[in-house]
Short mmCIF file of C-alpha atoms and ligand atoms in Angstrom, two decimals:
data_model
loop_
_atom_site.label_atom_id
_atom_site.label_comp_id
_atom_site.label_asym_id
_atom_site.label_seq_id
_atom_site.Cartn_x
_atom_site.Cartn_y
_atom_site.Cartn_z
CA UNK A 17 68.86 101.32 97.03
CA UNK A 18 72.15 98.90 97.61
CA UNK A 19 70.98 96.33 95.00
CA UNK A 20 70.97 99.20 92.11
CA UNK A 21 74.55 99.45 92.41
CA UNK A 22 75.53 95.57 92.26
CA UNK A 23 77.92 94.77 89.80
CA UNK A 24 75.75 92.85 87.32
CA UNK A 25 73.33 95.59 87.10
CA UNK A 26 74.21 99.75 86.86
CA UNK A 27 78.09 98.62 86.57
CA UNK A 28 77.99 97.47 83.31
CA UNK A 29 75.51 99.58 82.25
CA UNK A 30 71.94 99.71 81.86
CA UNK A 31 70.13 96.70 83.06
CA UNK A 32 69.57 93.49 81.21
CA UNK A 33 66.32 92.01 80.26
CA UNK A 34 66.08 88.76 80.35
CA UNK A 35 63.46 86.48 79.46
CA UNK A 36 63.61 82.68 80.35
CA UNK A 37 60.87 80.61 78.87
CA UNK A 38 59.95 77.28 79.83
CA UNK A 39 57.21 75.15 78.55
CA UNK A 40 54.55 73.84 80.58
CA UNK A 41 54.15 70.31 81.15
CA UNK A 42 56.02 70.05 77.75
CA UNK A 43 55.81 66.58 76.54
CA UNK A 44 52.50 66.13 77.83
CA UNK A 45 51.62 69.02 75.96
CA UNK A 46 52.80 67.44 72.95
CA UNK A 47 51.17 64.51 73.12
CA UNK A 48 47.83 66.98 73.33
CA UNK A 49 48.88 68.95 70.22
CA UNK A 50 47.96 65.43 68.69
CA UNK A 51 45.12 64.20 70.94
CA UNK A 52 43.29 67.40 71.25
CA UNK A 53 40.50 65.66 73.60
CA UNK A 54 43.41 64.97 76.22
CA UNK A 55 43.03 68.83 77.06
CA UNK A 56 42.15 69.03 80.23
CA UNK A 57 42.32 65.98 81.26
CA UNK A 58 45.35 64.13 83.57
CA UNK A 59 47.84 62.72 81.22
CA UNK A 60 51.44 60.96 82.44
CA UNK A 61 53.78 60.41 79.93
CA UNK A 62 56.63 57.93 80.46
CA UNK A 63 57.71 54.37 80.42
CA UNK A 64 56.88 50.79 81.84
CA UNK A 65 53.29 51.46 82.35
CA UNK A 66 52.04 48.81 80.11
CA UNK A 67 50.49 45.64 81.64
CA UNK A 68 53.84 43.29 82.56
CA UNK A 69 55.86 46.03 82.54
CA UNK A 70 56.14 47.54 85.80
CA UNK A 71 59.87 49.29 85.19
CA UNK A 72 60.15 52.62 84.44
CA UNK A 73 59.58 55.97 85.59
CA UNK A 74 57.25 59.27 84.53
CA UNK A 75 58.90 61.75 82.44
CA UNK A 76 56.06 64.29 83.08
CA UNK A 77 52.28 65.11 84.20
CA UNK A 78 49.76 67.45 83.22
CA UNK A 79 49.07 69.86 86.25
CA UNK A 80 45.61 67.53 86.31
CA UNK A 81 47.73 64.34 86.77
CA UNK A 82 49.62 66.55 89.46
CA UNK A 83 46.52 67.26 91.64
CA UNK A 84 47.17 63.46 92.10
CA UNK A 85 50.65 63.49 93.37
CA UNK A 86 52.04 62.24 90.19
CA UNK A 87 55.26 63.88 88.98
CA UNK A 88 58.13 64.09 87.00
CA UNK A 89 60.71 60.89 87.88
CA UNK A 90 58.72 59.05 89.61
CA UNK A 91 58.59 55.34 89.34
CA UNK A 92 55.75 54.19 87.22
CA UNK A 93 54.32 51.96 89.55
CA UNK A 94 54.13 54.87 91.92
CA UNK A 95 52.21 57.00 88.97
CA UNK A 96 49.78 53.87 88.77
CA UNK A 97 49.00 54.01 92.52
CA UNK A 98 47.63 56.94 92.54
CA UNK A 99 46.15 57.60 89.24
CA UNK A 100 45.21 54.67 87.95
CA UNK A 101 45.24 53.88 84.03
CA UNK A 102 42.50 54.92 82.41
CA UNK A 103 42.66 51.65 80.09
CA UNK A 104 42.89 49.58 82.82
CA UNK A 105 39.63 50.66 84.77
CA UNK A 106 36.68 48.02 85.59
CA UNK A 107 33.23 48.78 85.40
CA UNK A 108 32.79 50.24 88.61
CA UNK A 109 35.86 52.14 88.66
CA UNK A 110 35.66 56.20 88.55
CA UNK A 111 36.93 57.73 85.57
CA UNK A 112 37.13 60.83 87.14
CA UNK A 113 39.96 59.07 89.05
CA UNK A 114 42.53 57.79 86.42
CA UNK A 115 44.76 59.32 83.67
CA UNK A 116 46.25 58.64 80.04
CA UNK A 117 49.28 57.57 80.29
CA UNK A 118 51.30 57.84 76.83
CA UNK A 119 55.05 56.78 76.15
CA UNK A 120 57.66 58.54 75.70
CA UNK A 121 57.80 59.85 71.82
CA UNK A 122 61.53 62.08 72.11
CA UNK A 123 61.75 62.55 67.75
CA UNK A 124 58.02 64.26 68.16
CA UNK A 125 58.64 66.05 71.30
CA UNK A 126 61.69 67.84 69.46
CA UNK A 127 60.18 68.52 66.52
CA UNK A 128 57.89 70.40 68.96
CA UNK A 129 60.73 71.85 70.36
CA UNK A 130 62.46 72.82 67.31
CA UNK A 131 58.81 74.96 66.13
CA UNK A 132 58.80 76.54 69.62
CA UNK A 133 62.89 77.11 69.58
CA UNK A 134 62.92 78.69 65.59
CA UNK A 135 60.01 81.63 67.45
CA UNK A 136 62.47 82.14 70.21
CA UNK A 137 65.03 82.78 67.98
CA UNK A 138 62.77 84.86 66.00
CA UNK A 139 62.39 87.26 69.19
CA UNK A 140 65.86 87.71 70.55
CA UNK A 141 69.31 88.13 68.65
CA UNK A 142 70.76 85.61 71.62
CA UNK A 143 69.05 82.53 72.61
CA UNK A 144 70.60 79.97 75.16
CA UNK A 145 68.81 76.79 74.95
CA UNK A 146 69.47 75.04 78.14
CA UNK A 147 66.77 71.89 77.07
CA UNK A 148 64.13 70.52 75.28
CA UNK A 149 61.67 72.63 76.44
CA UNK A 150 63.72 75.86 78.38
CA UNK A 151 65.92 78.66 76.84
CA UNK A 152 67.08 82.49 77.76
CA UNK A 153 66.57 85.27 75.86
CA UNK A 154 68.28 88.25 76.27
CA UNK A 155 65.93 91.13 74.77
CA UNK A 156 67.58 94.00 75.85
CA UNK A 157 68.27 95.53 72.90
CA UNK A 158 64.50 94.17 71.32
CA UNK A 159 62.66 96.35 74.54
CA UNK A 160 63.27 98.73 77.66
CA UNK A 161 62.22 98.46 81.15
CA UNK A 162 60.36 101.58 80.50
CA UNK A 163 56.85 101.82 81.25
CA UNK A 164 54.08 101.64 78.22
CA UNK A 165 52.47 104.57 77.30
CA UNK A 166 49.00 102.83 78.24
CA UNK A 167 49.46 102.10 81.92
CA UNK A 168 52.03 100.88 84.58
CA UNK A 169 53.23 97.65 82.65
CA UNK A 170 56.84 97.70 81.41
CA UNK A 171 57.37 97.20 77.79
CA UNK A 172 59.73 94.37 78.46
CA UNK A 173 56.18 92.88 79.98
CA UNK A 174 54.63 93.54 76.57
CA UNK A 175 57.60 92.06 74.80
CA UNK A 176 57.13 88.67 76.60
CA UNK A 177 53.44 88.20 76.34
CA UNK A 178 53.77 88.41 72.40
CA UNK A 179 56.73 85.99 72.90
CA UNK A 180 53.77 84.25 74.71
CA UNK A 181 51.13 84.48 72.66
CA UNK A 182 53.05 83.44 69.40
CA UNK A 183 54.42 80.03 70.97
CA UNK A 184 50.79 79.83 71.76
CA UNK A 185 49.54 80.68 68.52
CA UNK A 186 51.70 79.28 65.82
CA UNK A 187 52.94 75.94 68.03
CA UNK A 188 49.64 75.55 70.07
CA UNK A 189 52.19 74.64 73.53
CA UNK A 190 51.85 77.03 76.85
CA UNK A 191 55.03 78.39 78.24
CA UNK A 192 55.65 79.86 81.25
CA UNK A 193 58.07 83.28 81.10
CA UNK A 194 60.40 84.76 83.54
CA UNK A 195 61.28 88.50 82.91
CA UNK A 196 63.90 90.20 84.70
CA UNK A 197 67.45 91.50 84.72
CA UNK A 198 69.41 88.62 85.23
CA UNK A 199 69.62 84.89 84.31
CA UNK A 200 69.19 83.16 87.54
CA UNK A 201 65.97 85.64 88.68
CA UNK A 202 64.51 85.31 85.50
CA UNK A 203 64.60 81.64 85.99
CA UNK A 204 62.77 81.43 89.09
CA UNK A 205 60.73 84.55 87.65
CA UNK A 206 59.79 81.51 84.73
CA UNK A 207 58.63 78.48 87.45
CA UNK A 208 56.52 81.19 90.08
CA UNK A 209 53.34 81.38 88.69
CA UNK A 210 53.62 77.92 86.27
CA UNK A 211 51.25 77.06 84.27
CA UNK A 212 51.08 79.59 81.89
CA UNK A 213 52.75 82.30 84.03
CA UNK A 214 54.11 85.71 83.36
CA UNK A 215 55.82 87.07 86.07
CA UNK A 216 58.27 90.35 85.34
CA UNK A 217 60.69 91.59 88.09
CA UNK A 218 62.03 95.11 87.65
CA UNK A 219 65.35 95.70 87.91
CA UNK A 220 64.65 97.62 91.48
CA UNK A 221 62.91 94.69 92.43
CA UNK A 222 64.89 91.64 92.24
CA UNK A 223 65.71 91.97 95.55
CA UNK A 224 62.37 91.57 97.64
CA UNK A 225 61.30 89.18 94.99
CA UNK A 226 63.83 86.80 96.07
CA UNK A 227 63.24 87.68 99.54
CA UNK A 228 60.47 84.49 100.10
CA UNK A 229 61.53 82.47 97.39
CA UNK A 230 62.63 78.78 99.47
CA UNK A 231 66.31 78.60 99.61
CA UNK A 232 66.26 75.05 97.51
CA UNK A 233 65.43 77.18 94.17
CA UNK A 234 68.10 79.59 94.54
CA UNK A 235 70.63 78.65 91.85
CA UNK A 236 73.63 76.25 92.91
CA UNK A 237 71.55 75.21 95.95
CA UNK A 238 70.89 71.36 95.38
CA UNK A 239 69.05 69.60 98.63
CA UNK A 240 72.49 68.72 100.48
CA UNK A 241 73.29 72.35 100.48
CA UNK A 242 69.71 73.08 101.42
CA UNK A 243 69.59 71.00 104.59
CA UNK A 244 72.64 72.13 105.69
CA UNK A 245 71.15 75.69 105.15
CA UNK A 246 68.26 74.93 106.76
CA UNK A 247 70.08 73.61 110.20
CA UNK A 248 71.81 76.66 109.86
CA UNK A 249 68.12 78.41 110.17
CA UNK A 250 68.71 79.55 106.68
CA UNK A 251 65.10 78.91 105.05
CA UNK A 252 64.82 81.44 102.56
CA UNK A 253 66.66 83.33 100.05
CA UNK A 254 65.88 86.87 102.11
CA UNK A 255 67.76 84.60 104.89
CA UNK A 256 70.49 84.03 103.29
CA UNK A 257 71.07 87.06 101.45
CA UNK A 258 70.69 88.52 105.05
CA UNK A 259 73.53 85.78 106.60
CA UNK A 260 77.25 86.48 107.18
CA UNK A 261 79.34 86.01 104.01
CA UNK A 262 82.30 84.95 105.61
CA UNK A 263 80.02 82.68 107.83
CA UNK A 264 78.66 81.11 104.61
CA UNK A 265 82.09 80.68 103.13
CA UNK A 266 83.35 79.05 106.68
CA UNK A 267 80.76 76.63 105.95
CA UNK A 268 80.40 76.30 102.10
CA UNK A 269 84.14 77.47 100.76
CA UNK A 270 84.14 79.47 98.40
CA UNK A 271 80.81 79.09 97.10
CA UNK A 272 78.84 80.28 99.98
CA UNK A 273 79.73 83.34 99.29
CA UNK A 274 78.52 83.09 95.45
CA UNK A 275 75.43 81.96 96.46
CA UNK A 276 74.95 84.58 99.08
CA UNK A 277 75.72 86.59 96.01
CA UNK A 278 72.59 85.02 94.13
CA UNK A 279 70.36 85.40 96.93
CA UNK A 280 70.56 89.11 96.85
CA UNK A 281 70.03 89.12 93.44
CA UNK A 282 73.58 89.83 91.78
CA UNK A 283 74.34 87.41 89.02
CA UNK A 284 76.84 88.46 86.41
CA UNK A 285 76.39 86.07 83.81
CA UNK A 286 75.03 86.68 80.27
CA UNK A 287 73.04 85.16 78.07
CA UNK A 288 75.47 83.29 75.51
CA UNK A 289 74.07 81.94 72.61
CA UNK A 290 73.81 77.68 72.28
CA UNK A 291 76.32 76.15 70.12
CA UNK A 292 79.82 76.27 69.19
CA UNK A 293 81.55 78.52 71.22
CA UNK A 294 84.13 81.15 70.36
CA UNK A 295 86.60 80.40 73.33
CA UNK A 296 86.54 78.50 76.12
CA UNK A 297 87.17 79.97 79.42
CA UNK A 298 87.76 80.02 83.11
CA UNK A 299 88.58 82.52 85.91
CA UNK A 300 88.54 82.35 89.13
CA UNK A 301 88.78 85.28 92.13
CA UNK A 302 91.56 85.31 95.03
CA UNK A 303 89.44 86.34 98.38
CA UNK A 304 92.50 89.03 99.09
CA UNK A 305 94.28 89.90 96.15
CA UNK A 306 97.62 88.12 96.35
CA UNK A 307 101.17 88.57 94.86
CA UNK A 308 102.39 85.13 96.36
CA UNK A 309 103.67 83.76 92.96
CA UNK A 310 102.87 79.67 93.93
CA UNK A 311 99.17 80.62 94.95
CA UNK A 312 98.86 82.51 91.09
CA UNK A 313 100.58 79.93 89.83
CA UNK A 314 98.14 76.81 91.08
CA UNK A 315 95.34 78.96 90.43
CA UNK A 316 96.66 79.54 86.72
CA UNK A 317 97.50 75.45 86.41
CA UNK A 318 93.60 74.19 88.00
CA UNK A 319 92.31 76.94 85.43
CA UNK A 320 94.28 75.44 82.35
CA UNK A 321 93.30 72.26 83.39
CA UNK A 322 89.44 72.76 83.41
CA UNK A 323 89.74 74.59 80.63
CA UNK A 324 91.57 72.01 78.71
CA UNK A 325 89.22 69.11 79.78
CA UNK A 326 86.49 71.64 78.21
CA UNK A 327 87.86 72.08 75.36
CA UNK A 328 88.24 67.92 74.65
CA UNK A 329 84.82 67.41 76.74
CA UNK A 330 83.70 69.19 73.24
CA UNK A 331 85.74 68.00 70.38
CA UNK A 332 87.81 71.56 70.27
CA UNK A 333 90.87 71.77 69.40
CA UNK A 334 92.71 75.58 69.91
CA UNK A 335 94.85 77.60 68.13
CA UNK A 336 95.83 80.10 70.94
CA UNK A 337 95.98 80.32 74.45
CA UNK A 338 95.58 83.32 76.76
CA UNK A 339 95.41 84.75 80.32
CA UNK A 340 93.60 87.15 82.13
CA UNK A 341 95.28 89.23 84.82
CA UNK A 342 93.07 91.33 87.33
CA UNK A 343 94.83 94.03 89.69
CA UNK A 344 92.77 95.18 92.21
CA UNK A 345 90.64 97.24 91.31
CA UNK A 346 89.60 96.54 88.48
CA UNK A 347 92.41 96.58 86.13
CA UNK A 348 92.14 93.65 83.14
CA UNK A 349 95.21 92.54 81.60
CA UNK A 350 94.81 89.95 78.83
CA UNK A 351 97.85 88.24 77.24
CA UNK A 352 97.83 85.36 74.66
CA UNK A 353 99.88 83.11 72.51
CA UNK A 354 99.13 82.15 69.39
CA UNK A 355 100.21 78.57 67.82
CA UNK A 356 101.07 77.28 64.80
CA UNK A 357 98.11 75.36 64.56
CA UNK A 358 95.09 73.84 66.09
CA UNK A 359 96.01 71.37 69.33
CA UNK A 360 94.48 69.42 72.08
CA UNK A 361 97.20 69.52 74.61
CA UNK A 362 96.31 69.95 78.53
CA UNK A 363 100.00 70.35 79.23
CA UNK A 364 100.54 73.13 76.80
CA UNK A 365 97.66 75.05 77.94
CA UNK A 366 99.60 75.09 81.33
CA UNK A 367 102.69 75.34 80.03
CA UNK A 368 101.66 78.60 78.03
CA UNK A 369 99.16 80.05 80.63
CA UNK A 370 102.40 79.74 83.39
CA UNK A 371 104.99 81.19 80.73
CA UNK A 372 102.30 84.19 80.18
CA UNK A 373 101.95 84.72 83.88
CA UNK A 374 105.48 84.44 84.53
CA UNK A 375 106.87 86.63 81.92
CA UNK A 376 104.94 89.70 83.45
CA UNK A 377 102.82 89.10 86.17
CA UNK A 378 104.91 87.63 88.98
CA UNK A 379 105.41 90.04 91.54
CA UNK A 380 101.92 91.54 90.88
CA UNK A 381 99.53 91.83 93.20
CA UNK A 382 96.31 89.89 91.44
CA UNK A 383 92.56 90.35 92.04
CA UNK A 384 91.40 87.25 89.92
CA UNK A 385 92.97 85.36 86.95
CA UNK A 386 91.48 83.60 84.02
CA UNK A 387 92.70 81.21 81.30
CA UNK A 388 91.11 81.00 77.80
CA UNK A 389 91.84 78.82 74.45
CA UNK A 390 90.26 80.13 71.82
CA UNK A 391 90.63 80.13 67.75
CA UNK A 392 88.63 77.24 68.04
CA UNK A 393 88.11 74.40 65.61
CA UNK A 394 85.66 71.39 65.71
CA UNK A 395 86.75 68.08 64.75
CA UNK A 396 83.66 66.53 64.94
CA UNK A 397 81.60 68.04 62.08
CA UNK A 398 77.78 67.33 63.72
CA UNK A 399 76.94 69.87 65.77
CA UNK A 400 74.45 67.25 67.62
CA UNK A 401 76.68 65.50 69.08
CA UNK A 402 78.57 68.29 71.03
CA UNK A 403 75.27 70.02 72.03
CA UNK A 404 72.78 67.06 73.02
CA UNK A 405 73.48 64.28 74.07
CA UNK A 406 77.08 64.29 74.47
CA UNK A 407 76.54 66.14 77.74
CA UNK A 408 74.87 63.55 79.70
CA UNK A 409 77.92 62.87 81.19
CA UNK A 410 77.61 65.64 83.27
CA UNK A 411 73.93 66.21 84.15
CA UNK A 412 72.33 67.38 81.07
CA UNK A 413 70.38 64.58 80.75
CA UNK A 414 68.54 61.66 82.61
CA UNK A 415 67.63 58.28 82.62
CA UNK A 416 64.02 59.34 81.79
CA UNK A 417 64.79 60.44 78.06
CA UNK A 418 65.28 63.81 79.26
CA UNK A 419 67.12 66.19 76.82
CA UNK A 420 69.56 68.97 77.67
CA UNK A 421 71.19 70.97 75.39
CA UNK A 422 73.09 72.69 78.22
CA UNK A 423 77.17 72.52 77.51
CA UNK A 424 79.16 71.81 80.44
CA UNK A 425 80.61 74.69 80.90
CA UNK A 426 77.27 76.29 81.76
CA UNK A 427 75.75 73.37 83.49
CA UNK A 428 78.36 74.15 85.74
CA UNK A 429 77.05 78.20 85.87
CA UNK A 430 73.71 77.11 86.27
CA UNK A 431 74.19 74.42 89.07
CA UNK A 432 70.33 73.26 90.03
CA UNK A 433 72.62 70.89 92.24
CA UNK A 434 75.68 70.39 94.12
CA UNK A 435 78.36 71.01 91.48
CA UNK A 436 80.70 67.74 90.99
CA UNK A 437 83.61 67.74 92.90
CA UNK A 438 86.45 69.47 91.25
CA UNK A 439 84.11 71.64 89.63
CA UNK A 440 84.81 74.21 92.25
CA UNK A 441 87.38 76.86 92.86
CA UNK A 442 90.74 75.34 92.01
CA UNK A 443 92.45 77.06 94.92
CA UNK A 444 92.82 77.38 98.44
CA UNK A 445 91.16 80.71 98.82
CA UNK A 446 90.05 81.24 95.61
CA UNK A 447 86.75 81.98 94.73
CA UNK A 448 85.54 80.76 91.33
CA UNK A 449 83.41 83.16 89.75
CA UNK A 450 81.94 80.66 87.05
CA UNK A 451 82.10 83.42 84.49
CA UNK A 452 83.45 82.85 81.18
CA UNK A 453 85.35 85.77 80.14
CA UNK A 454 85.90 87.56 76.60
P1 TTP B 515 60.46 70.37 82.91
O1 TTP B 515 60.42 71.71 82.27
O2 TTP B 515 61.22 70.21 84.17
O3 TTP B 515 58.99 69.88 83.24
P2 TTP B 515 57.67 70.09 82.44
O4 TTP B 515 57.85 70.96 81.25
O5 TTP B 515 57.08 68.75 82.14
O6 TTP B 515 56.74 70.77 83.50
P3 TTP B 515 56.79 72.27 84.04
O7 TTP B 515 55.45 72.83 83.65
O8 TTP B 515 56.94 72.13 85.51
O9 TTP B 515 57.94 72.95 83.36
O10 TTP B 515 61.00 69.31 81.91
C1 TTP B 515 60.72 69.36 80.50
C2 TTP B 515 60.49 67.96 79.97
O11 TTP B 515 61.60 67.14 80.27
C3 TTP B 515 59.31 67.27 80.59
O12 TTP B 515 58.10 67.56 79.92
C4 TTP B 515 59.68 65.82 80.48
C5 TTP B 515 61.17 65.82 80.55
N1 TTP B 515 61.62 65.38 81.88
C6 TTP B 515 61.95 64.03 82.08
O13 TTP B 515 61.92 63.26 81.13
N2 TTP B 515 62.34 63.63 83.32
C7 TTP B 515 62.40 64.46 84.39
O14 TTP B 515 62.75 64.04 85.50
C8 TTP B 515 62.05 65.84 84.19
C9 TTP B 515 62.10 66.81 85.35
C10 TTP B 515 61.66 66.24 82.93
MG1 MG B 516 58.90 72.77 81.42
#
């Protein structure tokens, strides 16, 4: 089939496995681990419920509290319509009919977290935690897609149900696990059969998995992009894996034609572990390759920029600066310049990346180009504040309490929405790839 020789999947060798795991109902399954006789029963957790309160919105429901048509930000009062307190109830009220609602406890939900995260890292050698309660695994090297000895069940299937069974065991929380050979499948892999799902997609399947999947929970697809989809009589991700690529890119730029990528399944990322990073880094793909030296070089200065702002969005400071050159086809040339010692300094990151593309690159005929600092150092000894909350600022986290350890540079990779402006290609016909690159 086509989709076995996407790049992302036989080009760089054999296929990934990916898990991504993602708890279920997670801080209302915390607040269970210490009210055991809330199993089972609707529970909202969130703020402003109390009597006089009024402001405030849910953080999360049980799937009981669901059946109700409460749900995660929601406003409280909303929550209380339909499910009423259980506290609150009168004599003759049902029981049947109302919920626990609990506040908001963040310190115990990440102590949770931290139990659940410390058995994730047990199971896979990289671990990207992207929140409080969600991380990918790549396992590739821990299992194979080949098939058990016992039956027609992979043994990357095996691999996750222990995964599975050991949150379950030694934590006492369900998660829900998506298994399959990329990030972005295994994430919708993770949400298709909540609660307590398992769902594996083979590496030959990825494509007519996607095929029904709504268009919304295709990566990068926020509800603007959606509805403009969706006029376009785009419903699904079959459908738009199916549309026009130039047609998308008419109508999205340059990221149509990524997420036409997505939809049929090709998604080059990798799993990079959570934390500090090694380098920071950017590249972005011309459309046609191009040897006009002011389109290389605007690309080149947009790509030093973002990458600069990275680096200070995250208290790095550099201690070299480099390029990457592609010639069509796929010929990588990577140049750097080392400094005398660790900066934070936009202007020299252009400055250098230009001088670098200049000195050898500017009657060649380019594919993509990327800029990178790397040698990093950390100002900022505590780790916290670069990977939790710090990110808020762009998405990670919500007025609710939520946490997200995501950094920016792969909230940007992982876009559940629109991407912020500016967060896009940097050039008139350039497509960003939103690939960091080593
Ligand atoms: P989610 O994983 O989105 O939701 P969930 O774990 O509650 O439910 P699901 O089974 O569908 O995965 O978010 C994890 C936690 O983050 C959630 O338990 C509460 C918090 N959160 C908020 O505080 N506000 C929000 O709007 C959302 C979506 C989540
Ligand atoms: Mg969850």
């Amino acid at each position: 089939m086509a989709e076995e020789t996407l790049p992302g999947t036989a080009d760089d060798g054999p296929d990934s496995i990916v898990l991504h795991v993602d708890m279920d109902c997670f801080y209302a399954a915390c607040e269970r681990l210490r009210e055991p006789e809330l199993e089972g029963e609707p529970v909202v957790v969130g703020m402003g419920y109390e009597p006089g309160e009024g402001h405030g919105a849910v953080a999360t429901a049980s799937y009981e509290a669901r059946e109700f048509g409460v749900e995660s930000a929601q406003p409280i009062s909303t929550a209380l319509e339909r499910l009423p307190r259980i506290d609150d109830l009168g004599p003759d009220d049902d029981p049947a009919a109302a919920g626990h609602y609990r506040t908001v406890d963040l310190d115990f939900y990440k102590s949770v977290a931290a139990d659940v995260k410390a058995i994730l890292h047990d199971c896979a050698d990289v671990v990207r935690e992207v929140s409080i309660d969600e991380a990918y695994l790549d396992v590739t090297d821990r299992t194979a897609w080949d098939l058990a000895a016992s039956g027609d069940r992979t043994l990357a299937e095996g691999f996750a149900r222990y995964v599975k069974q050991r949150i379950a065991r030694e934590v006492g929380v369900a998660a829900s696990i998506g298994v399959a050979p990329n990030m972005s499948t295994a994430k919708i892999a993770s949400d298709f059969d909540k609660p307590d799902g398992l769902v594996v997609v083979r590496p030959g399947e990825v494509r007519s998995f996607l095929a029904p999947i709504p268009v919304e929970e295709v990566h990068g697809v926020g509800p603007v992009t959606a509805r403009k989809l969706g006029s376009l009589g785009i419903e699904t991700a079959g459908d738009l894996a199916e549309a026009d690529a130039s047609a998308l890119e008419a109508e999205f730029g340059s990221r149509g034609r990524e997420l036409h990528e997505r939809a049929r399944g090709y998604d080059d990322r990798t799993v990079t572990p959570t934390g500090r990073p090694k380098s920071l880094s950017r590249e972005s793909a011309f459309t046609e390759p191009t040897d006009d030296v002011e389109d290389k070089r605007e690309v080149v200065r947009a790509l030093a920029a973002d990458v600069a702002d990275r680096a200070r969005s995250r208290g790095a400071m550099y201690r070299t600066i480099g390029i990457k050159v592609v010639v069509p086809p796929f010929d990588i040339n990577t140049r750097a310049t080392s400094l005398s010692g660790p900066v934070d300094d936009p202007e020299l990151v252009e400055s250098v990346a230009l001088d670098l593309l200049d000195a050898e690159f500017a009657e060649t005929t380019v594919r993509k180009l990327g800029v990178r600092v790397s040698k990093l150092s950390f100002a900022d000894a505590d780790q916290s504040s670069l990977d939790g909350w710090e990110s808020a600022g762009s998405g990670g986290a919500d007025g609710d309490g939520r946490v997200s350890d995501e950094t920016e540079a792969s909230a940007a990779a992982d876009g559940d929405d629109e991407p912020p402006a500016g967060r896009e290609a940097p050039s008139r016909g350039g497509q960003s790839s939103l690939v960091e690159f080593d």
